[in-house]
């Protein structure tokens, strides 16, 4: 898992915040992951935990599509995987209740939506306040929702990328943790642009997880010590 930009990336690939320095990682994070498709971001997270630079462990994967690529990767990587099929649930709330139950036994600190292609309900968001992270293949707030890569191509943008953000009730609208840009090159189609974005996502997501954990730590510390920060010396 490269911690810095890859020299083989085309000009225009930039990650922000820069990958170095990473926030201090004071304890091993317990991570849950949700995936619907190929699962390459899930695997990148597992690799970042096992090989660095992320101090964490992926304890549980949940998938909603039987036989999806993520499920096969979990088997190969030895990560427990539970199927929570949205077709078996009557509402988003019910589906999200099943997701909460799937993560409950392992007591996860953070849950990462790594290619989760369902809208989540307030039930899941409030179960993991400031602890639910999503990765989206566009420079949000541009092109939220489905087919972000196709939307970017149709709009004729020359720069695209990906965004990792905390999840709130706005579609792809929560506080941004980190972003990476990629150029849109002449002749690009959905596949070529998505592949370029994917490479950046695999680096960005582990950093975003570390940033979300640091944010939580800062908030907890501020709540424990509510005294205002010292002002400039008087006189
Ligand atoms: C990723 O590009 C991710 O950003 C996108 O799905 C892909 C999953 O790839 N997510 C969304 O579009 C969510 N709105 P992966 O299964 O190989 O990780």
Short mmCIF file of C-alpha atoms and ligand atoms in Angstrom, two decimals:
data_model
loop_
_atom_site.label_atom_id
_atom_site.label_comp_id
_atom_site.label_asym_id
_atom_site.label_seq_id
_atom_site.Cartn_x
_atom_site.Cartn_y
_atom_site.Cartn_z
CA UNK A 1 0.00 0.00 0.00
CA UNK A 2 1.89 3.08 -1.17
CA UNK A 3 1.67 5.93 1.33
CA UNK A 4 2.67 8.60 -1.17
CA UNK A 5 1.59 9.49 -4.71
CA UNK A 6 2.66 6.94 -7.31
CA UNK A 7 5.13 8.36 -9.88
CA UNK A 8 3.31 6.35 -12.57
CA UNK A 9 0.13 8.41 -12.03
CA UNK A 10 -0.59 10.93 -14.81
CA UNK A 11 -0.12 14.64 -13.99
CA UNK A 12 -3.18 15.96 -12.19
CA UNK A 13 -3.39 13.18 -9.60
CA UNK A 14 -3.27 14.97 -6.28
CA UNK A 15 -4.48 13.85 -2.88
CA UNK A 16 -5.60 16.24 -0.17
CA UNK A 17 -4.80 16.26 2.68
CA UNK A 18 -1.37 15.15 1.50
CA UNK A 19 -0.67 11.56 2.53
CA UNK A 20 2.15 12.62 4.85
CA UNK A 21 2.15 13.16 7.74
CA UNK A 22 -0.66 10.85 8.78
CA UNK A 23 -2.56 11.74 11.95
CA UNK A 24 -1.21 10.00 15.07
CA UNK A 25 -2.76 6.53 15.40
CA UNK A 26 -3.00 5.90 19.12
CA UNK A 27 -4.84 2.57 19.11
CA UNK A 28 -5.79 -0.24 16.78
CA UNK A 29 -9.09 0.57 15.07
CA UNK A 30 -11.80 -2.05 14.90
CA UNK A 31 -13.35 -1.73 11.46
CA UNK A 32 -16.52 -2.96 9.82
CA UNK A 33 -16.93 -2.71 6.03
CA UNK A 34 -20.03 -2.73 3.80
CA UNK A 35 -19.69 -3.57 0.10
CA UNK A 36 -22.02 -4.32 -2.81
CA UNK A 37 -19.70 -5.07 -5.72
CA UNK A 38 -16.13 -5.89 -6.65
CA UNK A 39 -14.70 -5.05 -3.24
CA UNK A 40 -11.39 -3.58 -4.39
CA UNK A 41 -11.67 -0.81 -1.77
CA UNK A 42 -12.42 -3.40 0.89
CA UNK A 43 -9.28 -5.29 -0.08
CA UNK A 44 -7.22 -2.08 -0.12
CA UNK A 45 -8.37 -1.37 3.45
CA UNK A 46 -7.44 -4.86 4.59
CA UNK A 47 -4.03 -4.47 2.93
CA UNK A 48 -3.50 -1.06 4.56
CA UNK A 49 -4.24 -2.65 7.95
CA UNK A 50 -2.04 -5.68 7.40
CA UNK A 51 0.88 -4.06 5.62
CA UNK A 52 0.53 -0.45 6.83
CA UNK A 53 0.08 2.45 7.01
CA UNK A 54 -3.28 2.04 8.80
CA UNK A 55 -3.32 0.82 12.39
CA UNK A 56 -6.52 -1.20 12.37
CA UNK A 57 -8.19 -4.51 11.75
CA UNK A 58 -11.14 -5.30 9.51
CA UNK A 59 -13.30 -7.53 11.69
CA UNK A 60 -16.41 -7.93 9.60
CA UNK A 61 -17.53 -7.44 6.01
CA UNK A 62 -21.21 -7.21 5.16
CA UNK A 63 -22.39 -7.58 1.57
CA UNK A 64 -25.88 -7.22 0.14
CA UNK A 65 -25.36 -9.06 -3.14
CA UNK A 66 -24.82 -12.83 -2.94
CA UNK A 67 -21.76 -13.92 -4.90
CA UNK A 68 -20.38 -10.38 -5.33
CA UNK A 69 -16.64 -9.91 -5.78
CA UNK A 70 -16.24 -8.56 -2.24
CA UNK A 71 -17.55 -11.84 -0.81
CA UNK A 72 -14.92 -13.85 -2.71
CA UNK A 73 -12.18 -11.47 -1.60
CA UNK A 74 -13.26 -11.86 2.05
CA UNK A 75 -12.99 -15.61 1.75
CA UNK A 76 -9.51 -15.36 0.23
CA UNK A 77 -8.41 -12.83 2.87
CA UNK A 78 -9.92 -14.76 5.80
CA UNK A 79 -12.29 -11.95 6.86
CA UNK A 80 -15.72 -12.94 8.22
CA UNK A 81 -18.42 -11.99 5.71
CA UNK A 82 -22.14 -11.82 6.33
CA UNK A 83 -24.76 -11.53 3.62
CA UNK A 84 -27.50 -9.00 4.44
CA UNK A 85 -29.57 -9.14 1.27
CA UNK A 86 -31.67 -6.00 0.75
CA UNK A 87 -34.20 -8.13 -1.17
CA UNK A 88 -35.09 -9.86 2.10
CA UNK A 89 -36.01 -6.60 3.84
CA UNK A 90 -39.13 -4.52 3.37
CA UNK A 91 -37.67 -1.10 4.11
CA UNK A 92 -34.33 0.73 4.39
CA UNK A 93 -34.85 0.88 8.17
CA UNK A 94 -35.27 -2.87 8.37
CA UNK A 95 -32.20 -3.48 6.21
CA UNK A 96 -30.18 -1.08 8.35
CA UNK A 97 -31.37 -2.85 11.51
CA UNK A 98 -29.91 -6.06 10.10
CA UNK A 99 -26.63 -4.26 9.32
CA UNK A 100 -26.41 -2.93 12.88
CA UNK A 101 -26.97 -6.45 14.19
CA UNK A 102 -24.28 -7.83 11.89
CA UNK A 103 -21.68 -5.40 13.27
CA UNK A 104 -22.80 -5.52 16.92
CA UNK A 105 -20.96 -8.69 18.05
CA UNK A 106 -17.53 -7.38 17.03
CA UNK A 107 -17.92 -3.89 18.56
CA UNK A 108 -16.56 -1.87 15.65
CA UNK A 109 -15.21 1.66 16.12
CA UNK A 110 -15.89 2.74 12.53
CA UNK A 111 -17.91 1.38 9.62
CA UNK A 112 -16.73 1.99 6.05
CA UNK A 113 -19.09 1.96 3.08
CA UNK A 114 -16.64 0.71 0.47
CA UNK A 115 -18.80 0.61 -2.64
CA UNK A 116 -22.13 0.23 -0.80
CA UNK A 117 -24.75 0.93 -3.45
CA UNK A 118 -27.82 1.45 -1.23
CA UNK A 119 -29.02 4.65 0.41
CA UNK A 120 -28.77 4.29 4.17
CA UNK A 121 -31.46 5.44 6.61
CA UNK A 122 -31.12 7.64 9.73
CA UNK A 123 -31.24 4.40 11.74
CA UNK A 124 -27.77 3.33 10.56
CA UNK A 125 -26.38 6.87 10.70
CA UNK A 126 -27.46 7.35 14.30
CA UNK A 127 -26.09 3.94 15.29
CA UNK A 128 -22.62 5.12 14.17
CA UNK A 129 -22.56 8.91 14.75
CA UNK A 130 -19.49 10.41 13.00
CA UNK A 131 -18.32 6.81 12.61
CA UNK A 132 -19.78 5.96 9.21
CA UNK A 133 -17.51 6.69 6.22
CA UNK A 134 -18.36 6.58 2.52
CA UNK A 135 -16.15 6.68 -0.57
CA UNK A 136 -17.63 8.22 -3.72
CA UNK A 137 -16.08 8.38 -7.20
CA UNK A 138 -16.36 12.13 -7.82
CA UNK A 139 -15.16 15.40 -6.40
CA UNK A 140 -18.16 16.05 -4.19
CA UNK A 141 -20.31 18.11 -4.07
CA UNK A 142 -20.20 17.50 -7.85
CA UNK A 143 -21.98 14.42 -9.18
CA UNK A 144 -23.57 12.80 -6.12
CA UNK A 145 -25.71 9.70 -6.54
CA UNK A 146 -25.60 6.96 -9.15
CA UNK A 147 -23.12 6.75 -12.05
CA UNK A 148 -20.87 9.54 -10.82
CA UNK A 149 -18.21 8.64 -13.41
CA UNK A 150 -20.74 8.79 -16.26
CA UNK A 151 -22.08 12.09 -14.91
CA UNK A 152 -18.56 13.56 -14.92
CA UNK A 153 -17.91 12.41 -18.51
CA UNK A 154 -21.29 13.78 -19.66
CA UNK A 155 -20.53 17.13 -18.04
CA UNK A 156 -17.19 17.34 -19.87
CA UNK A 157 -15.12 18.06 -16.78
CA UNK A 158 -11.34 17.87 -17.24
CA UNK A 159 -10.66 16.98 -13.63
CA UNK A 160 -12.45 14.36 -11.58
CA UNK A 161 -11.54 12.22 -8.58
CA UNK A 162 -12.93 10.74 -5.42
CA UNK A 163 -14.12 11.86 -2.03
CA UNK A 164 -14.15 10.12 1.34
CA UNK A 165 -16.68 11.65 3.71
CA UNK A 166 -18.66 11.08 6.86
CA UNK A 167 -22.22 9.99 6.18
CA UNK A 168 -25.18 12.12 7.14
CA UNK A 169 -28.76 12.15 5.88
CA UNK A 170 -27.88 14.18 2.73
CA UNK A 171 -27.09 11.95 -0.24
CA UNK A 172 -23.27 11.92 -0.54
CA UNK A 173 -23.38 15.17 1.42
CA UNK A 174 -21.64 14.63 4.79
CA UNK A 175 -18.45 16.37 5.99
CA UNK A 176 -15.53 15.73 3.65
CA UNK A 177 -12.53 13.89 5.14
CA UNK A 178 -10.23 13.70 2.10
CA UNK A 179 -10.26 14.03 -1.66
CA UNK A 180 -8.05 13.05 -4.59
CA UNK A 181 -8.11 14.41 -8.12
CA UNK A 182 -7.44 12.64 -11.40
CA UNK A 183 -7.33 14.15 -14.89
CA UNK A 184 -10.00 13.21 -17.44
CA UNK A 185 -7.90 12.28 -20.48
CA UNK A 186 -8.89 12.52 -24.16
CA UNK A 187 -10.66 9.32 -25.22
CA UNK A 188 -11.62 8.33 -21.67
CA UNK A 189 -14.69 6.17 -21.25
CA UNK A 190 -16.38 5.03 -18.04
CA UNK A 191 -13.98 2.12 -17.62
CA UNK A 192 -10.73 4.00 -18.09
CA UNK A 193 -11.80 6.92 -15.89
CA UNK A 194 -13.22 4.63 -13.19
CA UNK A 195 -9.96 2.63 -13.14
CA UNK A 196 -7.91 5.83 -12.67
CA UNK A 197 -10.22 6.92 -9.86
CA UNK A 198 -10.07 3.50 -8.23
CA UNK A 199 -6.28 3.71 -7.90
CA UNK A 200 -6.66 6.92 -5.93
CA UNK A 201 -9.55 5.56 -3.84
CA UNK A 202 -7.38 2.69 -2.66
CA UNK A 203 -4.88 5.18 -1.21
CA UNK A 204 -7.38 7.73 0.00
CA UNK A 205 -9.74 5.49 1.95
CA UNK A 206 -7.22 4.24 4.57
CA UNK A 207 -6.09 7.84 5.16
CA UNK A 208 -9.73 8.95 5.52
CA UNK A 209 -10.29 6.24 8.12
CA UNK A 210 -7.30 7.49 10.13
CA UNK A 211 -8.60 11.07 9.81
CA UNK A 212 -12.10 10.09 10.99
CA UNK A 213 -10.59 8.33 14.02
CA UNK A 214 -8.45 11.39 14.82
CA UNK A 215 -11.55 13.61 14.60
CA UNK A 216 -13.41 11.39 17.03
CA UNK A 217 -10.47 11.45 19.44
CA UNK A 218 -10.25 15.25 19.27
CA UNK A 219 -13.97 15.57 19.93
CA UNK A 220 -13.80 13.21 22.90
CA UNK A 221 -10.83 15.14 24.32
CA UNK A 222 -12.62 18.49 23.84
CA UNK A 223 -15.73 17.13 25.59
CA UNK A 224 -13.58 15.98 28.54
CA UNK A 225 -11.87 19.40 28.80
CA UNK A 226 -14.40 22.08 27.85
CA UNK A 227 -12.14 25.03 28.88
CA UNK A 228 -11.72 27.49 25.99
CA UNK A 229 -8.29 27.56 24.32
CA UNK A 230 -5.88 30.11 25.87
CA UNK A 231 -6.01 33.51 24.15
CA UNK A 232 -2.99 35.70 23.28
CA UNK A 233 -1.07 37.09 26.31
CA UNK A 234 -2.59 40.39 27.47
CA UNK A 235 -0.69 43.62 28.06
C1 LIG B 1 -15.98 2.71 -5.97
O1 LIG B 1 -15.54 3.45 -7.07
C2 LIG B 1 -16.79 3.60 -5.04
O2 LIG B 1 -16.34 4.92 -5.02
C3 LIG B 1 -18.16 3.50 -5.65
O3 LIG B 1 -18.29 2.17 -6.02
C4 LIG B 1 -17.01 1.67 -6.39
C5 LIG B 1 -16.79 0.35 -5.68
O4 LIG B 1 -15.65 -0.29 -6.15
N1 LIG B 1 -19.15 3.92 -4.72
C6 LIG B 1 -20.24 4.60 -5.06
O5 LIG B 1 -20.50 4.91 -6.20
C7 LIG B 1 -21.14 4.96 -3.90
N2 LIG B 1 -22.00 6.05 -4.25
P1 LIG B 1 -15.09 -1.55 -5.38
O6 LIG B 1 -16.28 -2.49 -5.16
O7 LIG B 1 -14.09 -2.16 -6.32
O8 LIG B 1 -14.50 -1.08 -4.09
#
